[in-house]
Coordinates of C-alpha atoms in Angstrom, one line a residue:
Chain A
X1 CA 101.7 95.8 43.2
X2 CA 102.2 97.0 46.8
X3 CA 99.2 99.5 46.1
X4 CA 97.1 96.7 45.0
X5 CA 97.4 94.7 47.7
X6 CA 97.1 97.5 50.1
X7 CA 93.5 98.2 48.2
X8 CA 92.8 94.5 48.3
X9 CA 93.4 94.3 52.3
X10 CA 91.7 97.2 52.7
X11 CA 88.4 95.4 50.6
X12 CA 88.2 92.5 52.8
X13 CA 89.0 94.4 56.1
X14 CA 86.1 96.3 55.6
X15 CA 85.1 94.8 59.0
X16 CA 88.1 94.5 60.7
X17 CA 87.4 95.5 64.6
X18 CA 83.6 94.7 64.2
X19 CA 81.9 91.8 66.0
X20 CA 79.0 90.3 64.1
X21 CA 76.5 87.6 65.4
X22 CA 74.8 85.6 63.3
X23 CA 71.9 83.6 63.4
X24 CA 71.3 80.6 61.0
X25 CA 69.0 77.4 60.2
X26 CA 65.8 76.7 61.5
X27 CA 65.0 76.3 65.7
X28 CA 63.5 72.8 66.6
X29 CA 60.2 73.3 69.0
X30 CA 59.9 70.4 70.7
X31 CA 55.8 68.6 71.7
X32 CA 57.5 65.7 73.6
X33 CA 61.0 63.8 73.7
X34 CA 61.1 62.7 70.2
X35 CA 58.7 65.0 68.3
X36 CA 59.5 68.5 67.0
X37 CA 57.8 71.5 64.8
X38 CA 61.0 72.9 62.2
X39 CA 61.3 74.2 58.8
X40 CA 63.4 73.8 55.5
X41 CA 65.8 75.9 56.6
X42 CA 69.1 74.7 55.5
X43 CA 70.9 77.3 57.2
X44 CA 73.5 77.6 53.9
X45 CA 72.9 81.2 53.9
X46 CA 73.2 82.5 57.4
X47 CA 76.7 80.0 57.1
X48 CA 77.7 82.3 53.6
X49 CA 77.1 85.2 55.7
X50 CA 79.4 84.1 58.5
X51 CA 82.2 83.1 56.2
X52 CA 81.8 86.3 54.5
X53 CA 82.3 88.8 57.6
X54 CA 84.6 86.8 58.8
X55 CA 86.9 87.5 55.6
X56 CA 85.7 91.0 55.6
X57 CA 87.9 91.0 59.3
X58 CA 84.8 90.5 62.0
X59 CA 84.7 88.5 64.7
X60 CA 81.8 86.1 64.2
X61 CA 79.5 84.4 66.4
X62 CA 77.0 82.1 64.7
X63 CA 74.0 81.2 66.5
X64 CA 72.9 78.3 64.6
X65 CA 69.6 76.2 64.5
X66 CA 70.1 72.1 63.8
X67 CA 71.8 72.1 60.3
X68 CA 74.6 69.6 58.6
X69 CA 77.1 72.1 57.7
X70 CA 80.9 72.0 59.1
X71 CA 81.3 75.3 60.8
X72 CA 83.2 78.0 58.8
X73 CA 86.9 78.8 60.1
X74 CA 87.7 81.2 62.3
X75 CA 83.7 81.4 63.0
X76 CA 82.5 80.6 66.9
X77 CA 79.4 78.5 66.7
X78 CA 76.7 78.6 69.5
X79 CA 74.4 75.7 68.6
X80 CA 70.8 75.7 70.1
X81 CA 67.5 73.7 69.3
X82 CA 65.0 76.6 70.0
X83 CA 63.8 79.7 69.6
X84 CA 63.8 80.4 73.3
X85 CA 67.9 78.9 72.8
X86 CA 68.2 81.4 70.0
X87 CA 67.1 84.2 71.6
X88 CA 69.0 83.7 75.2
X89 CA 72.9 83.0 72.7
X90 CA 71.8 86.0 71.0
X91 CA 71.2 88.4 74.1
X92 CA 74.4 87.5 75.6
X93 CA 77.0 89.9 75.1
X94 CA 74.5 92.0 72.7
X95 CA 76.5 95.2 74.0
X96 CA 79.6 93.7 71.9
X97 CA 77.7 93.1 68.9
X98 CA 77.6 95.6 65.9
X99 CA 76.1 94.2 63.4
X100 CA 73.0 91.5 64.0
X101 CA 72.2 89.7 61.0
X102 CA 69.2 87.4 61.9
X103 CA 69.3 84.4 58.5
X104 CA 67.7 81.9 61.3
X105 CA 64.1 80.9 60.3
X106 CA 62.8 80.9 64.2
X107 CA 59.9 78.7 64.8
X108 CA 57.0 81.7 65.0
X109 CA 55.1 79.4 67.6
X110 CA 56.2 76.6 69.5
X111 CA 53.9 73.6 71.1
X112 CA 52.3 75.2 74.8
X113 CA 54.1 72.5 76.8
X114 CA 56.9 69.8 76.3
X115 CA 55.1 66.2 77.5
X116 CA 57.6 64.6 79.3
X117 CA 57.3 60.7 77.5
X118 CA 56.3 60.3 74.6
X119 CA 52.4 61.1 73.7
X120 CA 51.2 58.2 73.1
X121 CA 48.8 57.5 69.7
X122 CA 45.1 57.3 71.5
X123 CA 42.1 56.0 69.0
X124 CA 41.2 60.1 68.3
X125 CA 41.7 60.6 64.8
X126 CA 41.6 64.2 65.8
X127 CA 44.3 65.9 67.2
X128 CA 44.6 69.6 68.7
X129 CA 48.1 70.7 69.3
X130 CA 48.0 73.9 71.6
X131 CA 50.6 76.8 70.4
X132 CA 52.0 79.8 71.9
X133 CA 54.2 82.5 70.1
X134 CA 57.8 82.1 70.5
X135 CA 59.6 85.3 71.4
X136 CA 60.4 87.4 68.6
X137 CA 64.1 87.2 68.4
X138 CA 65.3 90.1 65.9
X139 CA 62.7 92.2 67.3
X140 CA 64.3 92.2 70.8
X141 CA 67.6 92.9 69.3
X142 CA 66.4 95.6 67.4
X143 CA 64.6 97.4 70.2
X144 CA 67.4 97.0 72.5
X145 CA 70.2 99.6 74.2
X146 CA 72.4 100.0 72.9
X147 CA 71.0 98.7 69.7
X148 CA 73.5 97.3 67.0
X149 CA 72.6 97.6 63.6
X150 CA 70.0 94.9 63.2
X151 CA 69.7 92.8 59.2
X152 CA 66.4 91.3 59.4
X153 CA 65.1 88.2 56.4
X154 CA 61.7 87.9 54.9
X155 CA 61.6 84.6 53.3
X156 CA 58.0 84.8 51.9
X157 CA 56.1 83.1 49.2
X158 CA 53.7 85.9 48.2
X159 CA 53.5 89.7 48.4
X160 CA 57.1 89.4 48.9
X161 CA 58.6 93.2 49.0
X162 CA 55.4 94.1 50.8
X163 CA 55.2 92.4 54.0
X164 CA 59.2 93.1 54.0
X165 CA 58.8 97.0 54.4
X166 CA 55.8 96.0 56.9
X167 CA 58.5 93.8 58.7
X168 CA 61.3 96.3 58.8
X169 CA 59.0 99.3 59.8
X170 CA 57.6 96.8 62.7
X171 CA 60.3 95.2 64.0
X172 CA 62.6 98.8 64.1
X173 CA 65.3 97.1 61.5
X174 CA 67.9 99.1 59.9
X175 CA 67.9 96.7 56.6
X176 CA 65.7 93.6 55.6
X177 CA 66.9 91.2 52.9
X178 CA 63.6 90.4 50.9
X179 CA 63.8 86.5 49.1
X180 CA 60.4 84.8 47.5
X181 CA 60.8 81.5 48.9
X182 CA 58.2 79.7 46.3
X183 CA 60.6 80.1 43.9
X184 CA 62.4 76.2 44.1
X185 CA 65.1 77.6 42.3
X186 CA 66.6 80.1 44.9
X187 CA 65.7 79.8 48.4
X188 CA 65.9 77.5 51.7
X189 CA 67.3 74.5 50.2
X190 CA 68.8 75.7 47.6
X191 CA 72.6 76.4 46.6
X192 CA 71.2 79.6 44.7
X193 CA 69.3 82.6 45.9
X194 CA 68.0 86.3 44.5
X195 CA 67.2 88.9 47.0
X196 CA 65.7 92.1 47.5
X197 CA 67.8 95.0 50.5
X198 CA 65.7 96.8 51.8
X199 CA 66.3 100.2 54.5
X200 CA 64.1 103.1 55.0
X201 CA 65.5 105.0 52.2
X202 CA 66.3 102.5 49.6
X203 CA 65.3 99.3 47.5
X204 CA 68.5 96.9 45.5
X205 CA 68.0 94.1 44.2
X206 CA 70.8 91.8 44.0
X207 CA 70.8 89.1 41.2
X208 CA 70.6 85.3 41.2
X209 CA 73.9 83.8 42.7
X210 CA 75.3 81.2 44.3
X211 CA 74.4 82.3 48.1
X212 CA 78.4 82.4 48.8
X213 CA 78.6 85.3 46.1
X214 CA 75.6 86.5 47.4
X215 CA 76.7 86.5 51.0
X216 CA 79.9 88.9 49.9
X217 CA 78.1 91.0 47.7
X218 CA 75.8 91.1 50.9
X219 CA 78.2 91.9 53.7
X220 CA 79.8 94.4 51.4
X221 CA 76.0 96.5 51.6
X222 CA 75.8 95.5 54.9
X223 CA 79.5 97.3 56.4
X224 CA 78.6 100.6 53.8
X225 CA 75.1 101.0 55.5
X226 CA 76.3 100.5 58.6
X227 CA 79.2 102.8 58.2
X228 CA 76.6 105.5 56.9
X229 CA 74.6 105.2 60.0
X230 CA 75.6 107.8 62.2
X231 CA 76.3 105.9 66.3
Chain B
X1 CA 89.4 25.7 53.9
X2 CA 86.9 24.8 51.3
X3 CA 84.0 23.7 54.1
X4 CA 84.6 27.4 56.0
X5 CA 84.3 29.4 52.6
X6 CA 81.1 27.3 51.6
X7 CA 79.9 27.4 55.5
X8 CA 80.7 31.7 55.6
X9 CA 78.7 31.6 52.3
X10 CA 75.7 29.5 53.5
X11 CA 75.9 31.8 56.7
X12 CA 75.8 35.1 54.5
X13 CA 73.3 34.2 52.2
X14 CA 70.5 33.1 54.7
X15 CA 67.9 35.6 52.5
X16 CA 69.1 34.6 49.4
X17 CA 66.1 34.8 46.9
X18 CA 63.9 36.9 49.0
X19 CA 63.0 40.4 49.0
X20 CA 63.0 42.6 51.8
X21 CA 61.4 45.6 52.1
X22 CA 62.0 48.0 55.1
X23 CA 61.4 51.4 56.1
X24 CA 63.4 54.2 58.1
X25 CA 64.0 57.5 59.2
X26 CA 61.2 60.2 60.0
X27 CA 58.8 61.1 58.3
X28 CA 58.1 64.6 57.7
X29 CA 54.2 66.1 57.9
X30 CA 53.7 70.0 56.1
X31 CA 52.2 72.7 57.9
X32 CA 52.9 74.9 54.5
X33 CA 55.4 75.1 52.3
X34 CA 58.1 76.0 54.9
X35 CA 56.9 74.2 58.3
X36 CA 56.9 70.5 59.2
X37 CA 56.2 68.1 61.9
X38 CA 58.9 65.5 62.6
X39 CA 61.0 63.6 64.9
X40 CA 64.4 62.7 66.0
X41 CA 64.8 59.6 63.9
X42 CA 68.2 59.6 62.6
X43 CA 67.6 56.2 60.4
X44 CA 70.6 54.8 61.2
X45 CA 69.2 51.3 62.6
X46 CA 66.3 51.5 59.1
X47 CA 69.9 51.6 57.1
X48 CA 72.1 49.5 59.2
X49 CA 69.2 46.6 58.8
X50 CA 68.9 47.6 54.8
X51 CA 73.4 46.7 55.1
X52 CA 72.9 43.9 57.1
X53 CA 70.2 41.9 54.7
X54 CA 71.9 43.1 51.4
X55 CA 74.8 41.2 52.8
X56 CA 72.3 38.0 53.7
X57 CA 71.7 38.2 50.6
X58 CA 67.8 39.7 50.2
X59 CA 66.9 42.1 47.2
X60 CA 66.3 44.9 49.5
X61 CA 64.3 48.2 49.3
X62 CA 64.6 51.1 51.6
X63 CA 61.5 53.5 51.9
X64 CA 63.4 56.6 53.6
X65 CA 62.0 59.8 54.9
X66 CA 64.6 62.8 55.1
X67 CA 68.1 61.4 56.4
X68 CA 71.9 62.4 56.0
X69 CA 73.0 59.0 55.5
X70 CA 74.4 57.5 52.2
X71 CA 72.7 54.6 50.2
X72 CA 74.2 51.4 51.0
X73 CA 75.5 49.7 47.7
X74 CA 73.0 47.4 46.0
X75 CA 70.2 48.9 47.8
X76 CA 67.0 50.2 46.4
X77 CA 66.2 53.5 47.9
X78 CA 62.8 55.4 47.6
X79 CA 62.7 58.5 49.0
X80 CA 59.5 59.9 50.4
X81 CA 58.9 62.9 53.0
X82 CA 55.0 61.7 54.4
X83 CA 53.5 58.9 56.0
X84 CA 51.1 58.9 53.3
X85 CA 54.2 58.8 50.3
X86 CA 55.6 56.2 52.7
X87 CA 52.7 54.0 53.0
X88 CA 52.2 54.2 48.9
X89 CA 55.9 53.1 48.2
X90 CA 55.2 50.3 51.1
X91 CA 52.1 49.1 49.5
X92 CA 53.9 49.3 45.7
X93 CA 54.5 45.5 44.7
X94 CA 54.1 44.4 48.3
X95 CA 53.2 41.0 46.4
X96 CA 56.6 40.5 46.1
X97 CA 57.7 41.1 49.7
X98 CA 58.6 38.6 52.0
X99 CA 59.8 40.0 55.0
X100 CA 58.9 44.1 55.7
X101 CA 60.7 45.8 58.3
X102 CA 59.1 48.9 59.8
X103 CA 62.0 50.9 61.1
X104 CA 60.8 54.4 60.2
X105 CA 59.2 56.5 63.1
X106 CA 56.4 57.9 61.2
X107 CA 55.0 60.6 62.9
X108 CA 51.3 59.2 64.1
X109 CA 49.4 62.5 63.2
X110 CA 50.1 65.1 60.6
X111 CA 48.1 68.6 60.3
X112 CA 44.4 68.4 58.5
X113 CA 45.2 70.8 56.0
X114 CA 48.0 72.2 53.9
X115 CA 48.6 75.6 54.0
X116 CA 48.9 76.6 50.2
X117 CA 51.2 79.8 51.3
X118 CA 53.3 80.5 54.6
X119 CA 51.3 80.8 57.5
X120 CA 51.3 84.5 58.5
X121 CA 52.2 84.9 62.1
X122 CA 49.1 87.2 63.5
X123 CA 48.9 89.0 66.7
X124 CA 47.5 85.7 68.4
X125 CA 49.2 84.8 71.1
X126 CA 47.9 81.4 71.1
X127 CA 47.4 79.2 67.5
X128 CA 45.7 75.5 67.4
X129 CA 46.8 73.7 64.7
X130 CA 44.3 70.5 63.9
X131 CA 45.9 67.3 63.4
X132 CA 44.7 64.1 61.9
X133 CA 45.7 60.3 62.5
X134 CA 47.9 59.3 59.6
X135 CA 47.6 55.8 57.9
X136 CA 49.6 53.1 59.7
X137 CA 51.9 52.0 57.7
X138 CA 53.4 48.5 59.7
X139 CA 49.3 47.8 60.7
X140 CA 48.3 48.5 56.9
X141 CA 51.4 46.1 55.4
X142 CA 50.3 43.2 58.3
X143 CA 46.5 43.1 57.4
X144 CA 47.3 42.9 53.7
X145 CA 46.9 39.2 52.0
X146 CA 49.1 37.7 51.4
X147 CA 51.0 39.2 54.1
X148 CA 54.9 39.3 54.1
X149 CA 56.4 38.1 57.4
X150 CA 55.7 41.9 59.4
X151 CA 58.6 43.1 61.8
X152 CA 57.7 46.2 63.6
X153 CA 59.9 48.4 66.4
X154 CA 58.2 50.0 69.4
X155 CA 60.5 53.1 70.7
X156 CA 59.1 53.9 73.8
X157 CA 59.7 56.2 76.8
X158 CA 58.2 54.3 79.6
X159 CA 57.2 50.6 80.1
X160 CA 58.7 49.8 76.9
X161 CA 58.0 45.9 76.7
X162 CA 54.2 46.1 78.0
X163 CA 53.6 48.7 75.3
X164 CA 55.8 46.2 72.6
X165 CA 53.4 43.4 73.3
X166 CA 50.1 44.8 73.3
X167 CA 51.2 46.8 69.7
X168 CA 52.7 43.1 68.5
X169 CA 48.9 41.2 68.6
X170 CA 47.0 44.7 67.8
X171 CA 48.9 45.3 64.9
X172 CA 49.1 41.6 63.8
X173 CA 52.7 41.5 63.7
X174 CA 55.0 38.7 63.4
X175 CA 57.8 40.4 65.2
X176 CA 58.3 43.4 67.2
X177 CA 61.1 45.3 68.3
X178 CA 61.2 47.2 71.5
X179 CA 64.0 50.0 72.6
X180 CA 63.7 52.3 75.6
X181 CA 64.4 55.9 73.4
X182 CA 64.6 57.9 76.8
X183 CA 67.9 56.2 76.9
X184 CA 70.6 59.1 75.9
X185 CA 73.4 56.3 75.3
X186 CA 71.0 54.2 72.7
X187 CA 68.4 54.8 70.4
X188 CA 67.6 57.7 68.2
X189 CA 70.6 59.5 67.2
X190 CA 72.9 57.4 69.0
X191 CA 75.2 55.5 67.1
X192 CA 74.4 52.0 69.5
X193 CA 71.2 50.4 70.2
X194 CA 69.9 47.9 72.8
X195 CA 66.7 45.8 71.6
X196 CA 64.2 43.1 72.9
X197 CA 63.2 41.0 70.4
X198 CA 59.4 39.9 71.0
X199 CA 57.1 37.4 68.9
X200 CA 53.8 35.4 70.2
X201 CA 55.9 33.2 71.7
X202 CA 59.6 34.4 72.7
X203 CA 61.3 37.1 74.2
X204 CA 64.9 37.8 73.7
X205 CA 66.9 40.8 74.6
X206 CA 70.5 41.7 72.4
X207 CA 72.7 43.6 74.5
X208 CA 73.9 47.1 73.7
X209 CA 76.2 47.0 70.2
X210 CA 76.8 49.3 67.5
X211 CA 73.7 49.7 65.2
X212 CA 75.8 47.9 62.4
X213 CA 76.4 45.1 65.0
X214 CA 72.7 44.9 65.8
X215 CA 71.7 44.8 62.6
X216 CA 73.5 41.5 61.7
X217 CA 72.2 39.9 64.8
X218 CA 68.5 41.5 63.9
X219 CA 68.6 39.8 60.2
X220 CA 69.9 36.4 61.5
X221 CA 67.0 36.3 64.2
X222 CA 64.5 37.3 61.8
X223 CA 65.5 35.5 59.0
X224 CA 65.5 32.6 61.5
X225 CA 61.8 33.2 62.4
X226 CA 61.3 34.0 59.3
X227 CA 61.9 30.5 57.9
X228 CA 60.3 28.5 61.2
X229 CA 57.0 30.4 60.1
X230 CA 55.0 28.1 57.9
X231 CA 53.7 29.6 55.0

C-alpha cells in the first residue's frame, strides 16, 4: 500500500523541480484596429500539455494565443495576441526554463504595418495585403544559451513525417511532435489527436486519444528524453 | 390589472407575425485550411437584437459567423464561416423577410484563392497575399425586390456619422446604425454599446446601455419605423 503510493508519487513527480513554459493557441496579427490574420488553433492541446506537467510536479508557464479555455490550476497564464507577444513572454526568464514545449500555432507572417483606423473598403476589387515573416519563436529558443530542451509541433496536412525531421534538423529541436492536420478527426479543433515524436535517434508513434491522454502519455516521453540528455 | 397585462402584451408583441432575419458576428475568410482572415466581432449586439425581437414577438433567424455565444431560445440559427455562406443563407427565402438586420462585420475582402494545403513558409522574407472584394451582403439584401425593410450598422474608427450617412443612401438602406468602435468602453467585445440611429430623415442617438438594453430600444425604434414605412 505504502510502496504503491510511494511508486505512484514518484510517477507523477516525474517533474517535480522542473519549470516548463508552454506555448498554446494561435497568435492574432493584427492589419488595422478591428481586422486580424489567425488560425484554427484551438489551443486544447498546448492546455493538455500544461495540465499534464503540472501534475507530473512542474512549474508551468503557459504562453497562450486568444483561446476560450479556463486556465488549468496551479498553471500561470501569460496571454498575448502576437507572435511578436509570444516571442517577448517566451524570452523572459528563458534561463529558468527546462523544458520549452512550443503547441502555439504562431502566425508565420504577419501584415507589414498595423493602419491605425480602420481601412476603409475603396471601389478596388483587388486587394494586396503586404506581409513580412514573423520571428520564428521556437527557433530562437532553441538556438539560445543556455538552451532548454526545446519540443517543437508540425501540424501539417501533407508529407507529414517529412517536413517534421526537416523542421527538427532546422530549427536545432531536441523532439518534434508530428500530427496530419487534414485529418478532421484528430487535430486543431478537435477533442482527439494521433501523433508522431520525433528526436534525432528515434520515431513513436502514439495512438489516437483524447488529447488529455495524449498530453500525459506525452509529458511522460517528454521528462524520459530529457532526462537522457546529458546538461 | 387586466389593461396593464394586455398593454405589456401589446408592448411585447410589436413584431408579432413578422419575420426577422439578421446577421452577426465575423465572418471568417480561408487563406488554407489552417489560416483565416477575421475581425474582432464578438456578436454580442447580432444576438442581443436576435433576444430582443424573439421577445417582440418576430419569427427570427440568426445568420452567425464563428461566436462563443449560446442560441437564444426560439431562435433560428444558421451557422456560416464566409461572407459568401452568409450572403447565401441571407438571400435563402428572403421573400419571406420583413425586416433584415445586418449586424455581422463581414470582413470586406477575402484572399483570391484557396490554398488546397498549408501554405509552406519559404525563405521570403516578404509574402503578398491577393485579396478580392467579397459580396455585400446588407447592399445585396436592399437592392433585392421586394425588399424587406434593410437596417445596416456602420462601426467606424473616425467620423463615424459622416461615414453612416453616406453608406445609408449608397447602400439603399432604410436604417443605419452608427458606433464609434475606437471606443475601448463600447463596441466590439465590450459588453455595452452606444448607437446613433440614422434614416433619410432623423437622427437619434441612445446613450450607452448594456447590449441587451440596447437591443430592446433598437427593436422598438425599428419596429416603429418599420411600421410608418408604407409598403
Amino acid at each position: 500500500e505504502i510502496a504503491n503510493l510511494t511508486a505512484e508519487q514518484f510517477q507523477s513527480g516525474s517533474l517535480t523541480g522542473k519549470t516548463v513554459f508552454i506555448t498554446a493557441g494561435p497568435t492574432r496579427e493584427a492589419m488595422d484596429p478591428v481586422r486580424y490574420i489567425s488560425n484554427h488553433s484551438s489551443g486544447k492541446m498546448g492546455y493538455a500539455l500544461a495540465e499534464a506537467a503540472v501534475e507530473a510536479g512542474a512549474k508551468v508557464k503557459l504562453i497562450s494565443g486568444p483561446v476560450n479555455i479556463p486556465v488549468p490550476e496551479r498553471v500561470e497564464r501569460v496571454s498575448v495576441e502576437s507572435a511578436e507577444e509570444m516571442l517577448e513572454a517566451s524570452m523572459l526568464d528563458l534561463g529558468l526554463c527546462d523544458i520549452f514545449i512550443a503547441a502555439a500555432a504562431v502566425a508565420d507572417y504577419r501584415p507589414t504595418a498595423i493602419a491605425e483606423h480602420k481601412i476603409k473598403k475603396g471601389s478596388e476589387e483587388i486587394m494586396e495585403l503586404h506581409l513580412v515573416k514573423n520571428p520564428d519563436i521556437v527557433a530562437t529558443v532553441a538556438n539560445s544559451s543556455p538552451k532548454p530542451f526545446t519540443v517543437g509541433f508540425a501540424a501539417e496536412t501533407k508529407d507529414v513525417l517529412e517536413y517534421a525531421r526537416s523542421k527538427l534538423e532546422r530549427k536545432n529541436l531536441d523532439l518534434i511532435i508530428a500530427n496530419d492536420v487534414s485529418r478532421s478527426d484528430i487535430g486543431f479543433n478537435s477533442d482527439e489527436n494521433a501523433v508522431t515524436l520525433i528526436s534525432a535517434s528515434s520515431t513513436e508513434s502514439l495512438p489516437q486519444a483524447s488529447k488529455r491522454q495524449l498530453a500525459n502519455r506525452l509529458i511522460e516521453r517528454i521528462s524520459a528524453q530529457y532526462k537522457s540528455t546529458a546538461r
